[in-house]
């Protein structure tokens, strides 16, 4: 097998403001694994929050290349779990492992003529309604965006929160509710509140029709998050507090959901392991993502049938998505029935 990669830049259609940052663009490293005349693709996106600059991604791919290329064929690599041969790579980030695993999954599917979801245990292609994110913005703009999204077919919207003055968040959510009165609303402060603020604010957001909240308080105190979940009138979903398998297991039964992002946990195999560990605990799965192209989002779409909440809109935030194949512009993501991940590159982005 041969491992190569190339780096490009993904630009957002408009800057996305959340409680801790504003993002207008990010790098994407497209990983290619070639064998027998076929190529499998995966994507690793840079992330300041996850401590994954482009230079670190490339450095780890260089380090991992010999171990990947020593594997005899894609099927053996998949059956033995790619993470196994790579465990000797010190500090391999979860996002890099997820990108390599994605490329391998795509390649194994192409060689067998089977779509990724079948390789992952789902006979029929998953179809799911996804949320669409509305950043921290002025109420009038938020209402207008919500209205446009509702007309496009979105039935679930995610509203970012965490303004210095929580009253601004309340006004924004009220505006979104006005713009999309029938939509289900998910709130995401990205850990901006204190425990006391969360307990005071969540009933008020519930009155505005918010149906669930992601990571209302700063990560690092899972006991406090559990207390908030116990008192909250709406489901509480751990995100920044649920990075690894161990994190998710520790929170099982204490929160209503955990947000699994492949770039956080290490890929589809790790996500399936988390899903199995949560079974019967009272804690449901949410599938989330980073801002990425359709290539980067596709592996999670093939798992969408396992999730109670689906937040796979990262490709919809881009000004120009160089890949296609998972839908989403009408509020519904669809795993393709084509072999592998089922995505196609529509054009070549600017390569660095």
mmCIF file of C-alpha atoms in Angstrom:
data_model
loop_
_atom_site.group_PDB
_atom_site.id
_atom_site.type_symbol
_atom_site.label_atom_id
_atom_site.label_comp_id
_atom_site.label_asym_id
_atom_site.label_seq_id
_atom_site.Cartn_x
_atom_site.Cartn_y
_atom_site.Cartn_z
ATOM 1 C CA UNK A 1 0.000 0.000 0.000
ATOM 2 C CA UNK A 2 1.085 3.568 -0.646
ATOM 3 C CA UNK A 3 0.214 6.546 1.571
ATOM 4 C CA UNK A 4 0.257 10.085 0.218
ATOM 5 C CA UNK A 5 -1.486 13.359 1.057
ATOM 6 C CA UNK A 6 -2.044 16.906 -0.101
ATOM 7 C CA UNK A 7 -3.072 20.067 1.728
ATOM 8 C CA UNK A 8 -5.722 22.591 0.730
ATOM 9 C CA UNK A 9 -7.698 25.386 2.378
ATOM 10 C CA UNK A 10 -11.417 25.357 3.114
ATOM 11 C CA UNK A 11 -13.035 28.763 3.322
ATOM 12 C CA UNK A 12 -16.332 29.316 5.108
ATOM 13 C CA UNK A 13 -19.184 31.085 3.347
ATOM 14 C CA UNK A 14 -19.174 33.492 6.274
ATOM 15 C CA UNK A 15 -17.152 33.609 9.507
ATOM 16 C CA UNK A 16 -18.593 31.441 12.271
ATOM 17 C CA UNK A 17 -18.540 33.015 15.721
ATOM 18 C CA UNK A 18 -18.835 30.827 18.796
ATOM 19 C CA UNK A 19 -18.195 31.648 22.454
ATOM 20 C CA UNK A 20 -14.444 31.011 22.311
ATOM 21 C CA UNK A 21 -13.436 32.017 18.778
ATOM 22 C CA UNK A 22 -14.278 33.153 15.260
ATOM 23 C CA UNK A 23 -13.360 30.963 12.312
ATOM 24 C CA UNK A 24 -13.272 31.968 8.647
ATOM 25 C CA UNK A 25 -11.155 29.165 7.141
ATOM 26 C CA UNK A 26 -9.162 26.069 7.997
ATOM 27 C CA UNK A 27 -6.748 23.713 6.287
ATOM 28 C CA UNK A 28 -7.711 20.248 5.121
ATOM 29 C CA UNK A 29 -5.200 17.480 4.542
ATOM 30 C CA UNK A 30 -6.533 14.897 2.081
ATOM 31 C CA UNK A 31 -5.102 11.474 2.830
ATOM 32 C CA UNK A 32 -4.845 8.900 0.031
ATOM 33 C CA UNK A 33 -4.132 5.174 0.439
ATOM 34 C CA UNK A 34 -3.459 3.421 -2.872
ATOM 35 C CA UNK A 35 -3.386 -0.296 -3.588
ATOM 36 C CA UNK A 36 -4.058 -2.381 -6.686
ATOM 37 C CA UNK A 37 -4.944 0.595 -8.857
ATOM 38 C CA UNK A 38 -7.584 1.999 -6.509
ATOM 39 C CA UNK A 39 -7.399 4.905 -4.065
ATOM 40 C CA UNK A 40 -9.203 5.454 -0.782
ATOM 41 C CA UNK A 41 -9.566 8.981 0.566
ATOM 42 C CA UNK A 42 -9.841 10.529 4.003
ATOM 43 C CA UNK A 43 -9.624 14.046 5.397
ATOM 44 C CA UNK A 44 -7.908 15.558 8.433
ATOM 45 C CA UNK A 45 -8.791 19.183 9.178
ATOM 46 C CA UNK A 46 -6.628 21.521 11.200
ATOM 47 C CA UNK A 47 -8.030 22.612 14.571
ATOM 48 C CA UNK A 48 -6.644 25.122 17.037
ATOM 49 C CA UNK A 49 -9.031 23.840 19.713
ATOM 50 C CA UNK A 50 -7.813 20.262 19.314
ATOM 51 C CA UNK A 51 -4.184 21.357 19.110
ATOM 52 C CA UNK A 52 -3.868 20.099 15.564
ATOM 53 C CA UNK A 53 -2.168 22.615 13.255
ATOM 54 C CA UNK A 54 -1.428 21.550 9.699
ATOM 55 C CA UNK A 55 2.266 21.111 10.418
ATOM 56 C CA UNK A 56 1.500 18.589 13.163
ATOM 57 C CA UNK A 57 -0.888 16.654 10.914
ATOM 58 C CA UNK A 58 1.770 16.346 8.223
ATOM 59 C CA UNK A 59 4.452 15.427 10.742
ATOM 60 C CA UNK A 60 2.341 12.560 12.099
ATOM 61 C CA UNK A 61 1.464 11.332 8.616
ATOM 62 C CA UNK A 62 5.163 11.188 7.813
ATOM 63 C CA UNK A 63 5.761 9.221 10.997
ATOM 64 C CA UNK A 64 2.870 6.834 10.349
ATOM 65 C CA UNK A 65 3.678 6.216 6.678
ATOM 66 C CA UNK A 66 6.132 3.295 7.162
ATOM 67 C CA UNK A 67 3.710 1.412 9.430
ATOM 68 C CA UNK A 68 0.820 1.900 6.989
ATOM 69 C CA UNK A 69 2.865 0.908 3.948
ATOM 70 C CA UNK A 70 4.146 -2.260 5.651
ATOM 71 C CA UNK A 71 0.581 -3.605 5.856
ATOM 72 C CA UNK A 72 0.087 -6.246 3.130
ATOM 73 C CA UNK A 73 -3.310 -5.124 1.823
ATOM 74 C CA UNK A 74 -6.314 -2.969 2.825
ATOM 75 C CA UNK A 75 -8.436 -5.902 3.952
ATOM 76 C CA UNK A 76 -5.810 -7.137 6.379
ATOM 77 C CA UNK A 77 -5.342 -3.609 7.686
ATOM 78 C CA UNK A 78 -9.083 -3.207 8.215
ATOM 79 C CA UNK A 79 -9.580 -6.573 9.904
ATOM 80 C CA UNK A 80 -6.614 -6.048 12.212
ATOM 81 C CA UNK A 81 -7.809 -2.500 12.949
ATOM 82 C CA UNK A 82 -5.550 0.171 11.570
ATOM 83 C CA UNK A 83 -5.073 1.583 15.083
ATOM 84 C CA UNK A 84 -3.270 -1.631 16.060
ATOM 85 C CA UNK A 85 -0.284 -1.289 13.723
ATOM 86 C CA UNK A 86 -0.172 2.426 14.513
ATOM 87 C CA UNK A 87 -0.115 2.140 18.291
ATOM 88 C CA UNK A 88 3.633 2.383 18.172
ATOM 89 C CA UNK A 89 3.404 5.886 16.714
ATOM 90 C CA UNK A 90 3.879 8.169 19.749
ATOM 91 C CA UNK A 91 1.063 10.634 20.300
ATOM 92 C CA UNK A 92 -0.819 9.959 17.055
ATOM 93 C CA UNK A 93 -3.718 12.456 17.260
ATOM 94 C CA UNK A 94 -7.258 11.117 17.046
ATOM 95 C CA UNK A 95 -7.984 13.317 14.032
ATOM 96 C CA UNK A 96 -5.073 11.869 12.066
ATOM 97 C CA UNK A 97 -6.077 8.315 12.963
ATOM 98 C CA UNK A 98 -9.665 9.080 11.884
ATOM 99 C CA UNK A 99 -8.462 10.391 8.510
ATOM 100 C CA UNK A 100 -6.279 7.349 7.887
ATOM 101 C CA UNK A 101 -9.078 5.007 8.898
ATOM 102 C CA UNK A 102 -11.476 6.852 6.580
ATOM 103 C CA UNK A 103 -9.140 6.379 3.626
ATOM 104 C CA UNK A 104 -8.802 2.690 4.445
ATOM 105 C CA UNK A 105 -12.587 2.248 4.795
ATOM 106 C CA UNK A 106 -13.083 3.956 1.443
ATOM 107 C CA UNK A 107 -10.493 1.732 -0.210
ATOM 108 C CA UNK A 108 -11.805 -1.540 1.266
ATOM 109 C CA UNK A 109 -15.305 -0.582 0.130
ATOM 110 C CA UNK A 110 -14.140 0.210 -3.391
ATOM 111 C CA UNK A 111 -12.234 -3.079 -3.649
ATOM 112 C CA UNK A 112 -15.263 -5.082 -2.495
ATOM 113 C CA UNK A 113 -17.870 -3.033 -4.329
ATOM 114 C CA UNK A 114 -19.679 -2.368 -1.039
ATOM 115 C CA UNK A 115 -20.638 0.979 0.538
ATOM 116 C CA UNK A 116 -19.073 1.916 3.860
ATOM 117 C CA UNK A 117 -22.278 1.543 5.860
ATOM 118 C CA UNK A 118 -22.497 -2.138 4.907
ATOM 119 C CA UNK A 119 -18.941 -2.696 6.070
ATOM 120 C CA UNK A 120 -19.974 -1.040 9.346
ATOM 121 C CA UNK A 121 -23.000 -3.282 9.849
ATOM 122 C CA UNK A 122 -25.925 -1.340 8.367
ATOM 123 C CA UNK A 123 -27.533 -2.984 5.304
ATOM 124 C CA UNK A 124 -29.392 0.088 4.025
ATOM 125 C CA UNK A 125 -27.918 3.529 3.480
ATOM 126 C CA UNK A 126 -28.570 5.782 6.513
ATOM 127 C CA UNK A 127 -30.664 8.906 5.946
ATOM 128 C CA UNK A 128 -30.976 11.499 8.717
ATOM 129 C CA UNK A 129 -32.141 15.020 9.320
ATOM 130 C CA UNK A 130 -29.210 17.182 10.369
ATOM 131 C CA UNK A 131 -29.117 20.370 12.347
ATOM 132 C CA UNK A 132 -27.704 23.506 10.724
ATOM 133 C CA UNK A 133 -25.593 25.859 12.831
ATOM 134 C CA UNK A 134 -26.401 29.531 13.387
ATOM 135 C CA UNK A 135 -23.457 31.336 14.945
ATOM 136 C CA UNK A 136 -23.383 34.147 17.478
ATOM 137 C CA UNK A 137 -24.837 36.943 15.388
ATOM 138 C CA UNK A 138 -27.367 39.777 15.576
ATOM 139 C CA UNK A 139 -30.997 38.731 16.196
ATOM 140 C CA UNK A 140 -32.269 40.114 12.887
ATOM 141 C CA UNK A 141 -29.627 38.206 10.945
ATOM 142 C CA UNK A 142 -30.289 35.051 12.975
ATOM 143 C CA UNK A 143 -34.033 35.247 12.299
ATOM 144 C CA UNK A 144 -33.479 35.752 8.575
ATOM 145 C CA UNK A 145 -31.053 32.826 8.392
ATOM 146 C CA UNK A 146 -33.450 30.595 10.335
ATOM 147 C CA UNK A 147 -36.285 31.471 7.970
ATOM 148 C CA UNK A 148 -34.174 30.687 4.889
ATOM 149 C CA UNK A 149 -33.073 27.359 6.358
ATOM 150 C CA UNK A 150 -36.633 26.386 7.269
ATOM 151 C CA UNK A 151 -37.759 27.098 3.709
ATOM 152 C CA UNK A 152 -34.864 24.947 2.442
ATOM 153 C CA UNK A 153 -36.131 21.989 4.473
ATOM 154 C CA UNK A 154 -34.232 22.134 7.767
ATOM 155 C CA UNK A 155 -36.340 20.946 10.688
ATOM 156 C CA UNK A 156 -33.567 21.242 13.302
ATOM 157 C CA UNK A 157 -31.311 24.224 13.965
ATOM 158 C CA UNK A 158 -28.354 24.594 16.306
ATOM 159 C CA UNK A 159 -27.929 28.040 17.834
ATOM 160 C CA UNK A 160 -24.565 29.036 19.239
ATOM 161 C CA UNK A 161 -24.612 30.773 22.625
ATOM 162 C CA UNK A 162 -22.106 32.103 25.146
ATOM 163 C CA UNK A 163 -22.261 35.860 24.568
ATOM 164 C CA UNK A 164 -20.749 37.933 27.405
ATOM 165 C CA UNK A 165 -24.305 38.974 28.257
ATOM 166 C CA UNK A 166 -26.593 35.898 28.310
ATOM 167 C CA UNK A 167 -29.535 38.178 27.560
ATOM 168 C CA UNK A 168 -28.155 38.468 24.026
ATOM 169 C CA UNK A 169 -28.352 34.698 23.654
ATOM 170 C CA UNK A 170 -31.954 34.683 24.815
ATOM 171 C CA UNK A 171 -32.873 37.362 22.281
ATOM 172 C CA UNK A 172 -31.072 35.463 19.496
ATOM 173 C CA UNK A 173 -32.858 32.213 20.291
ATOM 174 C CA UNK A 174 -36.188 34.026 20.409
ATOM 175 C CA UNK A 175 -35.406 35.522 16.986
ATOM 176 C CA UNK A 176 -34.539 32.094 15.579
ATOM 177 C CA UNK A 177 -37.781 30.720 16.975
ATOM 178 C CA UNK A 178 -39.657 33.528 15.239
ATOM 179 C CA UNK A 179 -37.878 32.858 11.953
ATOM 180 C CA UNK A 180 -38.404 29.080 12.113
ATOM 181 C CA UNK A 181 -41.359 28.474 14.437
ATOM 182 C CA UNK A 182 -41.632 24.742 13.671
ATOM 183 C CA UNK A 183 -37.930 23.882 13.927
ATOM 184 C CA UNK A 184 -36.415 21.873 16.749
ATOM 185 C CA UNK A 185 -33.756 24.011 18.458
ATOM 186 C CA UNK A 186 -30.477 22.804 19.928
ATOM 187 C CA UNK A 187 -28.381 25.233 21.978
ATOM 188 C CA UNK A 188 -24.572 25.191 22.132
ATOM 189 C CA UNK A 189 -22.705 27.569 24.496
ATOM 190 C CA UNK A 190 -19.423 25.653 23.984
ATOM 191 C CA UNK A 191 -18.826 25.571 27.729
ATOM 192 C CA UNK A 192 -19.237 29.313 28.254
ATOM 193 C CA UNK A 193 -21.403 29.247 31.397
ATOM 194 C CA UNK A 194 -20.795 28.555 35.053
ATOM 195 C CA UNK A 195 -22.788 25.843 36.754
ATOM 196 C CA UNK A 196 -24.982 28.475 38.424
ATOM 197 C CA UNK A 197 -25.608 30.290 35.150
ATOM 198 C CA UNK A 198 -26.579 27.054 33.442
ATOM 199 C CA UNK A 199 -29.093 26.166 36.154
ATOM 200 C CA UNK A 200 -30.594 29.660 35.963
ATOM 201 C CA UNK A 201 -30.651 29.965 32.163
ATOM 202 C CA UNK A 202 -31.740 26.549 30.938
ATOM 203 C CA UNK A 203 -35.374 26.860 32.121
ATOM 204 C CA UNK A 204 -35.593 30.172 30.254
ATOM 205 C CA UNK A 205 -34.259 28.627 27.066
ATOM 206 C CA UNK A 206 -36.619 25.688 27.514
ATOM 207 C CA UNK A 207 -39.513 28.169 27.594
ATOM 208 C CA UNK A 208 -38.332 29.430 24.184
ATOM 209 C CA UNK A 209 -38.575 25.928 22.755
ATOM 210 C CA UNK A 210 -34.962 24.745 23.008
ATOM 211 C CA UNK A 211 -35.043 20.938 23.077
ATOM 212 C CA UNK A 212 -31.465 20.119 24.139
ATOM 213 C CA UNK A 213 -28.185 21.812 25.091
ATOM 214 C CA UNK A 214 -24.579 20.888 24.336
ATOM 215 C CA UNK A 215 -21.821 21.411 26.904
ATOM 216 C CA UNK A 216 -23.383 24.293 28.849
ATOM 217 C CA UNK A 217 -20.463 24.618 31.297
ATOM 218 C CA UNK A 218 -16.689 24.676 30.940
ATOM 219 C CA UNK A 219 -15.148 21.214 30.484
ATOM 220 C CA UNK A 220 -13.027 19.565 33.125
ATOM 221 C CA UNK A 221 -15.675 19.079 35.822
ATOM 222 C CA UNK A 222 -17.818 16.141 34.671
ATOM 223 C CA UNK A 223 -19.354 15.957 38.144
ATOM 224 C CA UNK A 224 -20.686 19.494 37.716
ATOM 225 C CA UNK A 225 -21.987 18.660 34.235
ATOM 226 C CA UNK A 226 -23.810 15.682 35.734
ATOM 227 C CA UNK A 227 -25.411 17.956 38.334
ATOM 228 C CA UNK A 228 -26.579 20.329 35.627
ATOM 229 C CA UNK A 229 -27.991 17.411 33.642
ATOM 230 C CA UNK A 230 -29.891 16.180 36.680
ATOM 231 C CA UNK A 231 -31.591 19.545 37.215
ATOM 232 C CA UNK A 232 -32.002 20.622 33.591
ATOM 233 C CA UNK A 233 -35.497 20.722 32.074
ATOM 234 C CA UNK A 234 -33.986 19.721 28.704
ATOM 235 C CA UNK A 235 -31.444 17.039 27.736
ATOM 236 C CA UNK A 236 -27.776 17.895 28.360
ATOM 237 C CA UNK A 237 -25.232 16.581 25.845
ATOM 238 C CA UNK A 238 -21.541 16.415 26.719
ATOM 239 C CA UNK A 239 -19.157 17.594 24.002
ATOM 240 C CA UNK A 240 -15.854 19.051 25.198
ATOM 241 C CA UNK A 241 -16.123 16.773 28.258
ATOM 242 C CA UNK A 242 -16.570 13.698 26.036
ATOM 243 C CA UNK A 243 -13.437 13.443 23.912
ATOM 244 C CA UNK A 244 -12.385 9.813 24.286
ATOM 245 C CA UNK A 245 -14.019 6.449 24.807
ATOM 246 C CA UNK A 246 -13.050 6.625 28.475
ATOM 247 C CA UNK A 247 -14.723 10.048 28.819
ATOM 248 C CA UNK A 248 -17.942 8.761 27.287
ATOM 249 C CA UNK A 249 -18.044 5.677 29.483
ATOM 250 C CA UNK A 250 -17.466 7.795 32.601
ATOM 251 C CA UNK A 251 -20.462 9.977 31.684
ATOM 252 C CA UNK A 252 -22.809 7.125 30.753
ATOM 253 C CA UNK A 253 -26.020 7.434 32.736
ATOM 254 C CA UNK A 254 -25.041 10.860 34.103
ATOM 255 C CA UNK A 255 -25.854 13.017 31.067
ATOM 256 C CA UNK A 256 -28.504 12.611 28.414
ATOM 257 C CA UNK A 257 -26.117 12.413 25.483
ATOM 258 C CA UNK A 258 -22.508 12.537 24.329
ATOM 259 C CA UNK A 259 -21.412 14.266 21.150
ATOM 260 C CA UNK A 260 -19.137 11.908 19.259
ATOM 261 C CA UNK A 261 -16.940 13.547 16.626
ATOM 262 C CA UNK A 262 -14.679 11.233 14.686
ATOM 263 C CA UNK A 263 -11.849 13.759 14.873
ATOM 264 C CA UNK A 264 -12.086 13.649 18.678
ATOM 265 C CA UNK A 265 -12.497 9.927 19.290
ATOM 266 C CA UNK A 266 -10.325 8.503 16.507
ATOM 267 C CA UNK A 267 -12.666 7.344 13.746
ATOM 268 C CA UNK A 268 -15.663 5.154 12.961
ATOM 269 C CA UNK A 269 -14.427 2.141 14.888
ATOM 270 C CA UNK A 270 -14.020 4.209 18.059
ATOM 271 C CA UNK A 271 -17.454 5.770 17.524
ATOM 272 C CA UNK A 272 -19.056 2.342 17.225
ATOM 273 C CA UNK A 273 -17.306 1.265 20.422
ATOM 274 C CA UNK A 274 -18.726 4.291 22.237
ATOM 275 C CA UNK A 275 -22.191 3.583 20.850
ATOM 276 C CA UNK A 276 -22.044 0.036 22.138
ATOM 277 C CA UNK A 277 -20.800 1.158 25.567
ATOM 278 C CA UNK A 278 -23.698 3.603 25.926
ATOM 279 C CA UNK A 279 -26.348 1.053 25.044
ATOM 280 C CA UNK A 280 -28.928 0.793 27.814
ATOM 281 C CA UNK A 281 -27.270 3.455 29.991
ATOM 282 C CA UNK A 282 -29.828 6.187 29.377
ATOM 283 C CA UNK A 283 -27.208 8.258 27.547
ATOM 284 C CA UNK A 284 -27.786 8.632 23.812
ATOM 285 C CA UNK A 285 -25.392 9.285 20.960
ATOM 286 C CA UNK A 286 -25.048 12.541 19.094
ATOM 287 C CA UNK A 287 -22.953 12.596 15.939
ATOM 288 C CA UNK A 288 -21.148 15.893 15.465
ATOM 289 C CA UNK A 289 -18.381 17.181 13.264
ATOM 290 C CA UNK A 290 -15.819 19.864 12.635
ATOM 291 C CA UNK A 291 -16.128 22.210 9.688
ATOM 292 C CA UNK A 292 -14.921 20.000 6.840
ATOM 293 C CA UNK A 293 -15.654 19.009 3.267
ATOM 294 C CA UNK A 294 -18.116 16.283 2.280
ATOM 295 C CA UNK A 295 -15.136 13.916 2.283
ATOM 296 C CA UNK A 296 -14.506 14.646 5.961
ATOM 297 C CA UNK A 297 -18.171 14.376 6.955
ATOM 298 C CA UNK A 298 -18.990 11.231 4.947
ATOM 299 C CA UNK A 299 -17.738 8.562 7.406
ATOM 300 C CA UNK A 300 -20.039 9.888 10.135
ATOM 301 C CA UNK A 301 -23.010 9.957 7.742
ATOM 302 C CA UNK A 302 -22.555 6.208 7.280
ATOM 303 C CA UNK A 303 -23.107 5.904 11.071
ATOM 304 C CA UNK A 304 -26.100 8.266 11.262
ATOM 305 C CA UNK A 305 -28.622 5.501 11.993
ATOM 306 C CA UNK A 306 -27.011 5.038 15.438
ATOM 307 C CA UNK A 307 -27.576 8.612 16.641
ATOM 308 C CA UNK A 308 -30.450 10.357 18.397
ATOM 309 C CA UNK A 309 -29.080 13.760 17.378
ATOM 310 C CA UNK A 310 -27.308 14.371 14.062
ATOM 311 C CA UNK A 311 -25.210 17.513 13.616
ATOM 312 C CA UNK A 312 -23.346 16.850 10.379
ATOM 313 C CA UNK A 313 -23.422 20.222 8.669
ATOM 314 C CA UNK A 314 -19.713 21.080 8.495
ATOM 315 C CA UNK A 315 -19.662 20.864 4.691
ATOM 316 C CA UNK A 316 -22.698 23.136 4.453
ATOM 317 C CA UNK A 317 -20.778 26.001 6.081
ATOM 318 C CA UNK A 318 -18.215 26.159 3.259
ATOM 319 C CA UNK A 319 -18.090 28.704 0.482
ATOM 320 C CA UNK A 320 -16.947 25.947 -1.877
ATOM 321 C CA UNK A 321 -17.056 22.220 -1.115
ATOM 322 C CA UNK A 322 -14.660 20.348 -3.434
ATOM 323 C CA UNK A 323 -16.436 17.014 -2.740
ATOM 324 C CA UNK A 324 -20.026 15.849 -3.140
ATOM 325 C CA UNK A 325 -22.097 12.782 -2.280
ATOM 326 C CA UNK A 326 -23.777 13.166 1.122
ATOM 327 C CA UNK A 327 -26.460 15.787 0.451
ATOM 328 C CA UNK A 328 -27.549 18.052 3.288
ATOM 329 C CA UNK A 329 -28.627 21.253 1.539
ATOM 330 C CA UNK A 330 -32.276 20.308 2.123
ATOM 331 C CA UNK A 331 -31.690 19.443 5.779
ATOM 332 C CA UNK A 332 -31.153 15.729 5.182
ATOM 333 C CA UNK A 333 -27.821 13.912 4.892
ATOM 334 C CA UNK A 334 -27.750 10.655 2.974
ATOM 335 C CA UNK A 335 -25.102 7.970 2.871
ATOM 336 C CA UNK A 336 -24.439 6.949 -0.712
ATOM 337 C CA UNK A 337 -24.978 3.378 -1.903
ATOM 338 C CA UNK A 338 -21.839 3.635 -4.029
ATOM 339 C CA UNK A 339 -18.761 1.646 -3.089
ATOM 340 C CA UNK A 340 -16.650 3.027 -0.254
ATOM 341 C CA UNK A 341 -17.578 6.396 1.219
ATOM 342 C CA UNK A 342 -19.485 7.228 -1.952
ATOM 343 C CA UNK A 343 -18.131 10.750 -2.315
ATOM 344 C CA UNK A 344 -16.607 12.261 -5.444
ATOM 345 C CA UNK A 345 -14.277 15.175 -5.905
ATOM 346 C CA UNK A 346 -16.002 17.715 -8.119
ATOM 347 C CA UNK A 347 -12.972 19.890 -8.733
ATOM 348 C CA UNK A 348 -9.462 20.440 -7.461
ATOM 349 C CA UNK A 349 -9.178 23.015 -4.711
ATOM 350 C CA UNK A 350 -6.052 25.129 -4.405
ATOM 351 C CA UNK A 351 -3.349 22.731 -3.226
ATOM 352 C CA UNK A 352 -0.560 23.943 -0.962
#
